[in-house]
Amino acid sequence: MTDLDAVLGNAGPTGLKERIAAELAAVRERSLAYTDADDDMLVRQHSPLMSPLVWDLAHVGNYEELWVLREVGGIEPLRPEIDHLYDAFKHPRKDRPSLPLLGPAEARKYISGVRGRVLDVLDQVDLAAPDPLRSGGYVFGLVLQHEHQHDETMLATLQLSRRPGLVRDGELPPGRPAAEPEVHIPAGVFAMGTDTVAWAYDNERPAHRIYLPGYWIDRRPVTNAAYLEFVEDGGYRDPRWWLPQGWEWAERNGVEAPLYWTRDGDTWWRVRFGREEPVPLDEPVQHVSWYEADAYARWAGKRLPTEAEWEKACGGRTYPWGEADPGHLGRWANLGHRAARPAPAGAFPDGASPYGVEQLIGDVWEWTDSWFQPYPGYRCFPYEEYSKVFFGETYRVLRGGSWATHPSAVRTTFRNWDYPIRRQIFAGFRCARSEE
Ligand SMILES: [Fe+2]
């Protein structure tokens, strides 16, 4: 049973509507906080990889308009002339700054107008209707998760801008040394994916049984200390560890350490939201591409886990620790931007899976060895551009969410995907190895 089912069971549809309204308010507060900056900061493109922040802001409102107001509410388009500007498939990120986008004040006005009508639709809608967009409030889960995902993208843009003072930090629990660095997962069948999590995306469905031979998986994500050993051992200068495409990418781009790292004598520094600080050794490494993760794993005599191995290590629950909602400041995981960084290794012993694997959820997205492919029996819902157009051998799967991911937008079945060269996302990894 998910937390959402608990709400449905305990409080009925009214309780669910109250929860949705509260979550909508919370996500909007978050989006507005990340765009609480001068107009220049919002309209400028900080990297060709990212949209201007003002694009993300109006886009989340436009998406909400398309799905909640038009599809479910049957309401006429508010501003049909702007639809194409915010269609992510019509204009690649690098072209977005040259579009006639709504300015910051206009964008805020537009999204708040949409939101007012969304609350009216929420008030009227029957959440027990059999229609899959209405049932269990799916369409609201869709727009909520979508906005949180863009909020995480906005954080990546804010990090790329290197402007200090825009992103708050916070406290995290201390780390602990690990008794055994690896955990053994015995051979056997497990159920991958879900049929029952109410707001799960199409790509997480259906649940299906998979047999995996026994394997070992790292108890925690790879830390900066461990990654530094690879750097100091000349890992970036030795093609033995790299796939040919990865080696070529690293050479062409002069990559020799994680993004945002620089060396000064014997000390490695990093830039984090405009502040320079020594690289903290006990934190999971972040801002590495899939190619770097893959090379590190080979150097370490291991490999990246498949996404099935990653998910099995969670122990078959909605979260590794069970069914309890992680919340914003839960004792299980570093999620929801409680601090602007991953937590030290070992900071969340209560969040371990039944196998004893830690920090699977939160801290850093974890690269896996798997391509983003449909599960057997996949059915596209509610539209092809959510998942289907991305399936194939172009994107690698990431699992588990990062410190920047909101608790309502991650679970053990959640699948993220990105290009193997991507580094600005809050991604790290852990390693695995097959049984001898
Ligand atoms: Fe989007």
Short mmCIF file of C-alpha atoms and ligand atoms in Angstrom, two decimals:
data_model
loop_
_atom_site.label_atom_id
_atom_site.label_comp_id
_atom_site.label_asym_id
_atom_site.label_seq_id
_atom_site.Cartn_x
_atom_site.Cartn_y
_atom_site.Cartn_z
CA MET A 1 0.00 0.00 0.00
CA THR A 2 1.38 3.41 -0.89
CA ASP A 3 1.01 6.54 1.18
CA LEU A 4 -1.57 7.66 -1.36
CA ASP A 5 -3.63 4.51 -0.90
CA ALA A 6 -3.39 5.15 2.82
CA VAL A 7 -4.90 8.57 2.29
CA LEU A 8 -7.63 7.08 0.12
CA GLY A 9 -8.35 4.34 2.62
CA ASN A 10 -8.29 6.50 5.71
CA ALA A 11 -9.83 9.70 4.56
CA GLY A 12 -11.64 8.97 1.29
CA PRO A 13 -11.58 11.19 -1.78
CA THR A 14 -11.91 14.40 0.26
CA GLY A 15 -8.69 13.61 2.11
CA LEU A 16 -7.02 12.91 -1.21
CA LYS A 17 -8.18 16.24 -2.63
CA GLU A 18 -6.83 18.03 0.43
CA ARG A 19 -3.51 16.30 0.05
CA ILE A 20 -3.33 17.15 -3.65
CA ALA A 21 -4.16 20.81 -2.94
CA ALA A 22 -1.45 20.95 -0.26
CA GLU A 23 1.10 19.32 -2.58
CA LEU A 24 0.20 21.70 -5.41
CA ALA A 25 0.78 24.65 -3.09
CA ALA A 26 4.09 23.23 -1.89
CA VAL A 27 5.48 22.55 -5.36
CA ARG A 28 4.53 26.03 -6.54
CA GLU A 29 6.22 27.58 -3.52
CA ARG A 30 9.32 25.66 -4.53
CA SER A 31 9.21 26.77 -8.19
CA LEU A 32 8.76 30.39 -7.15
CA ALA A 33 11.66 30.16 -4.69
CA TYR A 34 14.02 28.93 -7.42
CA THR A 35 12.94 31.77 -9.70
CA ASP A 36 13.15 34.47 -7.03
CA ALA A 37 15.93 36.31 -8.85
CA ASP A 38 16.39 39.34 -11.07
CA ASP A 39 14.97 39.25 -14.59
CA ASP A 40 18.41 38.98 -16.19
CA MET A 41 19.11 35.80 -14.22
CA LEU A 42 15.77 34.33 -15.33
CA VAL A 43 15.85 35.12 -19.05
CA ARG A 44 19.51 34.38 -19.66
CA GLN A 45 20.68 31.00 -20.88
CA HIS A 46 23.36 29.84 -18.45
CA SER A 47 24.37 26.88 -20.60
CA PRO A 48 23.28 25.64 -24.05
CA LEU A 49 22.32 22.45 -22.22
CA MET A 50 19.60 24.18 -20.23
CA SER A 51 16.54 26.34 -20.81
CA PRO A 52 16.34 29.83 -19.37
CA LEU A 53 14.68 29.54 -15.93
CA VAL A 54 11.71 31.57 -17.15
CA TRP A 55 11.03 28.88 -19.77
CA ASP A 56 10.77 26.15 -17.10
CA LEU A 57 8.46 28.37 -15.05
CA ALA A 58 5.91 28.98 -17.79
CA HIS A 59 6.30 25.43 -19.14
CA VAL A 60 5.10 23.83 -15.88
CA GLY A 61 1.99 26.04 -16.03
CA ASN A 62 1.41 25.21 -19.68
CA TYR A 63 1.72 21.47 -18.97
CA GLU A 64 -0.77 21.85 -16.12
CA GLU A 65 -3.11 23.70 -18.46
CA LEU A 66 -2.89 21.00 -21.14
CA TRP A 67 -3.50 18.08 -18.82
CA VAL A 68 -5.72 19.33 -16.01
CA LEU A 69 -7.65 22.18 -17.63
CA ARG A 70 -8.06 20.94 -21.19
CA GLU A 71 -7.97 17.12 -20.91
CA VAL A 72 -9.83 16.72 -17.64
CA GLY A 73 -11.63 20.05 -17.16
CA GLY A 74 -12.68 20.50 -20.81
CA ILE A 75 -11.68 24.16 -20.57
CA GLU A 76 -10.80 26.18 -23.68
CA PRO A 77 -7.09 27.11 -24.09
CA LEU A 78 -6.22 30.26 -22.12
CA ARG A 79 -3.39 31.33 -24.45
CA PRO A 80 -3.28 28.98 -27.44
CA GLU A 81 -0.70 31.19 -29.17
CA ILE A 82 1.98 30.31 -26.59
CA ASP A 83 1.52 26.51 -26.60
CA HIS A 84 4.22 25.85 -29.16
CA LEU A 85 6.80 27.91 -27.22
CA TYR A 86 6.55 25.56 -24.26
CA ASP A 87 6.36 22.30 -26.15
CA ALA A 88 9.70 20.67 -25.30
CA PHE A 89 9.58 18.70 -28.57
CA LYS A 90 9.13 21.72 -30.83
CA HIS A 91 12.17 23.72 -29.69
CA PRO A 92 15.46 22.23 -28.43
CA ARG A 93 16.93 23.81 -25.30
CA LYS A 94 19.63 25.71 -27.18
CA ASP A 95 16.98 27.57 -29.23
CA ARG A 96 14.69 28.50 -26.36
CA PRO A 97 16.30 31.85 -25.40
CA SER A 98 15.61 33.25 -28.90
CA LEU A 99 11.87 32.45 -28.69
CA PRO A 100 9.35 35.19 -27.82
CA LEU A 101 8.89 33.70 -24.33
CA LEU A 102 6.70 35.24 -21.66
CA GLY A 103 8.78 37.51 -19.45
CA PRO A 104 9.15 36.71 -15.74
CA ALA A 105 6.18 38.82 -14.56
CA GLU A 106 3.93 37.57 -17.35
CA ALA A 107 4.98 33.96 -16.74
CA ARG A 108 4.13 34.22 -13.04
CA LYS A 109 0.76 35.73 -13.87
CA TYR A 110 0.01 33.03 -16.45
CA ILE A 111 0.86 30.09 -14.19
CA SER A 112 -1.08 31.52 -11.27
CA GLY A 113 -4.13 31.99 -13.55
CA VAL A 114 -3.85 28.36 -14.62
CA ARG A 115 -3.45 27.24 -11.01
CA GLY A 116 -6.63 29.01 -9.88
CA ARG A 117 -8.65 27.09 -12.48
CA VAL A 118 -6.84 23.84 -11.63
CA LEU A 119 -8.09 24.13 -8.04
CA ASP A 120 -11.64 24.59 -9.40
CA VAL A 121 -11.25 21.41 -11.47
CA LEU A 122 -9.90 19.58 -8.41
CA ASP A 123 -12.92 20.70 -6.46
CA GLN A 124 -15.35 19.33 -9.09
CA VAL A 125 -13.60 16.18 -10.31
CA ASP A 126 -14.61 12.66 -9.28
CA LEU A 127 -11.38 10.97 -8.18
CA ALA A 128 -13.13 7.61 -8.06
CA ALA A 129 -14.05 7.76 -11.77
CA PRO A 130 -12.82 4.78 -13.79
CA ASP A 131 -11.10 7.06 -16.32
CA PRO A 132 -7.36 6.52 -15.68
CA LEU A 133 -6.55 10.25 -15.70
CA ARG A 134 -9.09 10.94 -12.93
CA SER A 135 -8.81 7.70 -10.98
CA GLY A 136 -6.80 8.18 -7.77
CA GLY A 137 -6.00 11.74 -8.91
CA TYR A 138 -3.51 10.47 -11.52
CA VAL A 139 -3.53 13.68 -13.56
CA PHE A 140 -2.63 15.69 -10.45
CA GLY A 141 0.17 13.25 -9.63
CA LEU A 142 1.36 13.74 -13.20
CA VAL A 143 1.56 17.54 -13.01
CA LEU A 144 2.95 17.53 -9.45
CA GLN A 145 5.78 15.19 -10.32
CA HIS A 146 6.41 17.08 -13.55
CA GLU A 147 6.78 20.39 -11.73
CA HIS A 148 9.11 18.85 -9.13
CA GLN A 149 11.20 17.41 -11.95
CA HIS A 150 11.50 20.86 -13.49
CA ASP A 151 12.40 22.27 -10.08
CA GLU A 152 15.31 19.84 -9.99
CA THR A 153 16.26 20.95 -13.50
CA MET A 154 16.14 24.56 -12.28
CA LEU A 155 18.59 23.65 -9.50
CA ALA A 156 20.94 22.20 -12.12
CA THR A 157 20.65 25.49 -14.03
CA LEU A 158 21.32 27.50 -10.87
CA GLN A 159 24.42 25.39 -10.25
CA LEU A 160 25.60 25.97 -13.83
CA SER A 161 25.12 29.74 -13.40
CA ARG A 162 27.74 29.73 -10.59
CA ARG A 163 25.89 32.66 -9.02
CA PRO A 164 26.10 32.57 -5.18
CA GLY A 165 23.29 33.33 -2.78
CA LEU A 166 20.36 31.89 -4.75
CA VAL A 167 20.10 28.38 -3.29
CA ARG A 168 19.68 27.62 0.40
CA ASP A 169 21.74 24.96 2.16
CA GLY A 170 20.87 22.98 5.30
CA GLU A 171 22.02 20.48 7.91
CA LEU A 172 22.48 16.75 7.31
CA PRO A 173 23.16 13.86 9.68
CA PRO A 174 26.81 12.73 10.00
CA GLY A 175 28.20 9.73 8.13
CA ARG A 176 29.27 6.38 9.63
CA PRO A 177 32.03 3.99 8.63
CA ALA A 178 30.78 0.87 6.83
CA ALA A 179 31.48 -2.55 8.28
CA GLU A 180 31.35 -4.36 4.95
CA PRO A 181 31.63 -2.31 1.77
CA GLU A 182 29.58 -4.75 -0.33
CA VAL A 183 26.34 -6.64 0.14
CA HIS A 184 25.58 -10.05 -1.35
CA ILE A 185 22.20 -10.47 -3.03
CA PRO A 186 21.33 -14.14 -3.48
CA ALA A 187 20.13 -15.60 -6.78
CA GLY A 188 16.38 -15.72 -7.30
CA VAL A 189 13.26 -14.25 -8.79
CA PHE A 190 11.94 -10.83 -7.85
CA ALA A 191 9.07 -8.61 -9.02
CA MET A 192 10.37 -5.61 -10.96
CA GLY A 193 8.18 -2.54 -11.60
CA THR A 194 4.72 -1.92 -10.21
CA ASP A 195 1.01 -2.37 -10.88
CA THR A 196 -0.13 -0.76 -7.66
CA VAL A 197 1.69 2.51 -6.96
CA ALA A 198 -1.05 5.02 -7.82
CA TRP A 199 1.04 7.75 -9.42
CA ALA A 200 3.67 5.52 -11.09
CA TYR A 201 4.47 6.39 -14.69
CA ASP A 202 3.82 4.11 -17.65
CA ASN A 203 7.51 3.15 -17.88
CA GLU A 204 7.43 1.66 -14.34
CA ARG A 205 4.64 -0.72 -15.35
CA PRO A 206 3.72 -3.53 -15.40
CA ALA A 207 5.20 -5.51 -12.52
CA HIS A 208 6.96 -8.54 -13.98
CA ARG A 209 9.05 -11.36 -12.59
CA ILE A 210 12.77 -11.50 -13.29
CA TYR A 211 15.38 -14.07 -12.31
CA LEU A 212 18.81 -12.72 -11.38
CA PRO A 213 21.89 -14.80 -10.58
CA GLY A 214 23.58 -13.89 -7.29
CA TYR A 215 25.66 -10.69 -7.24
CA TRP A 216 27.43 -8.21 -5.00
CA ILE A 217 26.47 -4.56 -4.82
CA ASP A 218 28.15 -1.66 -3.03
CA ARG A 219 26.50 -0.91 0.30
CA ARG A 220 26.69 2.83 -0.42
CA PRO A 221 27.27 5.08 -3.42
CA VAL A 222 30.91 5.64 -4.46
CA THR A 223 32.35 8.51 -2.40
CA ASN A 224 34.54 11.40 -3.44
CA ALA A 225 37.41 9.75 -1.52
CA ALA A 226 37.09 6.54 -3.54
CA TYR A 227 36.66 8.45 -6.78
CA LEU A 228 39.76 10.53 -6.05
CA GLU A 229 41.81 7.34 -5.95
CA PHE A 230 40.76 6.72 -9.54
CA VAL A 231 41.67 10.30 -10.49
CA GLU A 232 45.03 10.19 -8.70
CA ASP A 233 45.79 6.78 -10.20
CA GLY A 234 45.62 8.34 -13.68
CA GLY A 235 42.21 6.86 -14.43
CA TYR A 236 41.37 9.67 -16.84
CA ARG A 237 44.60 9.08 -18.79
CA ASP A 238 44.34 5.33 -19.25
CA PRO A 239 42.14 4.13 -22.14
CA ARG A 240 42.04 0.61 -20.66
CA TRP A 241 39.23 1.66 -18.33
CA TRP A 242 37.08 3.44 -20.88
CA LEU A 243 34.65 2.43 -23.58
CA PRO A 244 35.93 3.83 -26.90
CA GLN A 245 33.07 6.37 -27.13
CA GLY A 246 33.70 7.44 -23.54
CA TRP A 247 37.43 7.81 -24.11
CA GLU A 248 36.79 9.91 -27.21
CA TRP A 249 34.28 12.10 -25.33
CA ALA A 250 36.68 12.66 -22.40
CA GLU A 251 39.61 13.49 -24.71
CA ARG A 252 37.60 15.87 -26.90
CA ASN A 253 36.23 17.75 -23.90
CA GLY A 254 39.38 17.71 -21.77
CA VAL A 255 37.54 15.89 -18.98
CA GLU A 256 39.86 14.91 -16.13
CA ALA A 257 37.71 15.12 -12.99
CA PRO A 258 34.01 15.46 -12.11
CA LEU A 259 32.28 18.62 -13.32
CA TYR A 260 32.85 21.61 -10.99
CA TRP A 261 36.12 20.18 -9.60
CA THR A 262 39.49 21.95 -9.84
CA ARG A 263 42.86 21.06 -8.37
CA ASP A 264 44.98 23.53 -6.44
CA GLY A 265 48.27 21.88 -5.47
CA ASP A 266 47.32 18.83 -3.44
CA THR A 267 43.78 19.95 -2.72
CA TRP A 268 40.71 19.39 -4.84
CA TRP A 269 38.06 22.11 -4.74
CA ARG A 270 34.56 22.21 -6.07
CA VAL A 271 32.09 24.95 -6.86
CA ARG A 272 28.66 24.42 -5.34
CA PHE A 273 26.02 27.04 -6.09
CA GLY A 274 28.62 29.73 -6.52
CA ARG A 275 30.70 28.88 -3.42
CA GLU A 276 34.11 27.25 -3.60
CA GLU A 277 34.88 24.58 -0.99
CA PRO A 278 37.28 21.65 -0.60
CA VAL A 279 35.81 18.43 -2.03
CA PRO A 280 34.30 16.64 1.01
CA LEU A 281 35.74 13.15 1.02
CA ASP A 282 32.87 11.29 2.64
CA GLU A 283 30.11 12.48 0.29
CA PRO A 284 28.91 10.42 -2.68
CA VAL A 285 30.54 11.71 -5.87
CA GLN A 286 28.19 13.70 -8.11
CA HIS A 287 28.34 15.42 -11.50
CA VAL A 288 29.94 12.46 -13.25
CA SER A 289 28.76 11.16 -16.62
CA TRP A 290 27.78 7.57 -17.29
CA TYR A 291 31.09 7.16 -19.16
CA GLU A 292 33.05 8.23 -16.08
CA ALA A 293 31.03 5.94 -13.81
CA ASP A 294 31.57 3.05 -16.21
CA ALA A 295 35.34 3.73 -16.39
CA TYR A 296 35.65 3.95 -12.60
CA ALA A 297 33.83 0.64 -12.19
CA ARG A 298 36.19 -1.11 -14.63
CA TRP A 299 39.22 0.38 -12.87
CA ALA A 300 37.84 -0.90 -9.55
CA GLY A 301 37.47 -4.42 -10.99
CA LYS A 302 33.69 -4.13 -10.93
CA ARG A 303 30.86 -2.92 -13.19
CA LEU A 304 27.76 -0.77 -12.91
CA PRO A 305 24.66 -2.64 -11.69
CA THR A 306 21.86 -3.26 -14.14
CA GLU A 307 18.67 -1.46 -13.19
CA ALA A 308 17.16 -4.84 -12.26
CA GLU A 309 20.05 -5.44 -9.83
CA TRP A 310 19.61 -1.95 -8.41
CA GLU A 311 15.87 -2.43 -7.91
CA LYS A 312 16.19 -5.92 -6.44
CA ALA A 313 18.66 -4.55 -3.86
CA CYS A 314 15.80 -2.32 -2.61
CA GLY A 315 13.99 -5.42 -1.36
CA GLY A 316 10.66 -5.20 -3.22
CA ARG A 317 9.11 -2.30 -1.33
CA THR A 318 7.93 1.18 -2.37
CA TYR A 319 10.98 2.52 -0.51
CA PRO A 320 13.96 0.48 0.69
CA TRP A 321 12.87 1.01 4.32
CA GLY A 322 9.26 0.03 3.69
CA GLU A 323 6.08 1.88 2.84
CA ALA A 324 6.45 4.98 5.03
CA ASP A 325 6.36 8.23 3.04
CA PRO A 326 9.87 9.73 3.17
CA GLY A 327 8.44 13.22 3.72
CA HIS A 328 10.64 16.27 3.60
CA LEU A 329 12.79 15.67 6.67
CA GLY A 330 12.34 11.92 7.12
CA ARG A 331 14.98 9.89 8.89
CA TRP A 332 15.32 7.59 5.90
CA ALA A 333 16.76 9.63 3.06
CA ASN A 334 18.24 12.91 1.87
CA LEU A 335 15.48 14.16 -0.44
CA GLY A 336 13.56 17.33 -1.17
CA HIS A 337 16.47 19.78 -0.92
CA ARG A 338 16.85 19.61 2.87
CA ALA A 339 20.45 20.58 2.10
CA ALA A 340 21.99 21.48 -1.24
CA ARG A 341 24.30 18.45 -1.39
CA PRO A 342 24.44 14.67 -0.97
CA ALA A 343 24.67 13.37 2.61
CA PRO A 344 27.89 11.71 3.84
CA ALA A 345 28.15 7.96 3.33
CA GLY A 346 26.31 6.14 6.09
CA ALA A 347 24.14 9.09 7.13
CA PHE A 348 20.86 7.17 6.86
CA PRO A 349 21.13 3.73 8.53
CA ASP A 350 17.32 3.63 9.00
CA GLY A 351 16.89 3.95 5.24
CA ALA A 352 18.71 0.67 4.48
CA SER A 353 16.91 -1.99 2.44
CA PRO A 354 16.19 -5.43 3.97
CA TYR A 355 19.50 -6.56 2.41
CA GLY A 356 21.34 -3.75 4.21
CA VAL A 357 22.02 -1.61 1.11
CA GLU A 358 22.07 2.09 2.05
CA GLN A 359 21.29 5.44 0.45
CA LEU A 360 19.51 3.91 -2.54
CA ILE A 361 16.95 6.71 -2.41
CA GLY A 362 18.12 10.34 -2.33
CA ASP A 363 21.64 11.87 -2.34
CA VAL A 364 22.58 11.19 -5.98
CA TRP A 365 20.81 9.68 -8.98
CA GLU A 366 22.61 6.41 -9.65
CA TRP A 367 23.72 5.51 -13.15
CA THR A 368 22.98 1.92 -14.09
CA ASP A 369 24.32 -0.22 -16.90
CA SER A 370 20.87 -0.48 -18.53
CA TRP A 371 19.47 1.26 -21.59
CA PHE A 372 16.07 2.86 -21.17
CA GLN A 373 13.76 0.18 -22.60
CA PRO A 374 10.10 -0.74 -22.10
CA TYR A 375 9.19 -3.53 -19.70
CA PRO A 376 7.47 -6.61 -21.17
CA GLY A 377 3.77 -5.73 -21.47
CA TYR A 378 4.42 -1.94 -21.48
CA ARG A 379 1.39 0.19 -22.36
CA CYS A 380 1.86 3.83 -23.30
CA PHE A 381 -0.05 6.23 -21.00
CA PRO A 382 -1.09 9.01 -21.11
CA TYR A 383 1.02 10.16 -24.08
CA GLU A 384 3.88 8.87 -26.24
CA GLU A 385 6.24 11.72 -25.44
CA TYR A 386 6.47 10.84 -21.78
CA SER A 387 8.48 7.63 -22.21
CA LYS A 388 7.93 5.83 -25.48
CA VAL A 389 9.89 8.14 -27.78
CA PHE A 390 12.97 7.74 -25.54
CA PHE A 391 13.16 3.93 -25.53
CA GLY A 392 16.13 2.37 -27.30
CA GLU A 393 19.91 2.41 -27.00
CA THR A 394 20.41 6.16 -26.58
CA TYR A 395 19.71 6.82 -22.90
CA ARG A 396 21.04 5.09 -19.78
CA VAL A 397 18.76 4.56 -16.80
CA LEU A 398 19.33 6.36 -13.51
CA ARG A 399 17.65 5.29 -10.28
CA GLY A 400 16.86 6.48 -6.78
CA GLY A 401 16.58 10.28 -7.00
CA SER A 402 18.99 12.87 -5.65
CA TRP A 403 19.05 15.33 -2.75
CA ALA A 404 17.20 17.68 -5.13
CA THR A 405 14.39 15.22 -5.89
CA HIS A 406 11.12 15.71 -4.08
CA PRO A 407 9.82 12.75 -2.04
CA SER A 408 6.63 12.58 -4.13
CA ALA A 409 8.66 12.20 -7.35
CA VAL A 410 10.72 9.12 -6.48
CA ARG A 411 10.29 5.49 -5.34
CA THR A 412 12.19 2.23 -5.86
CA THR A 413 10.43 1.60 -9.19
CA PHE A 414 11.01 5.13 -10.55
CA ARG A 415 13.10 5.29 -13.75
CA ASN A 416 14.99 8.32 -14.95
CA TRP A 417 17.09 8.36 -18.12
CA ASP A 418 19.70 10.56 -19.73
CA TYR A 419 22.52 10.69 -22.29
CA PRO A 420 25.71 8.92 -21.17
CA ILE A 421 27.64 12.22 -21.49
CA ARG A 422 25.34 14.12 -19.10
CA ARG A 423 27.15 15.70 -16.12
CA GLN A 424 25.15 18.69 -14.88
CA ILE A 425 22.49 16.49 -13.30
CA PHE A 426 22.95 15.41 -9.67
CA ALA A 427 24.17 11.95 -10.60
CA GLY A 428 26.67 9.52 -9.09
CA PHE A 429 26.71 5.74 -8.93
CA ARG A 430 27.54 2.58 -7.01
CA CYS A 431 29.24 -0.54 -8.37
CA ALA A 432 28.30 -4.20 -8.55
CA ARG A 433 29.99 -7.45 -9.50
CA SER A 434 28.82 -10.91 -10.45
CA GLU A 435 29.37 -13.91 -8.20
CA GLU A 436 32.67 -15.65 -8.90
FE FE B 1 8.46 19.18 -19.00
#
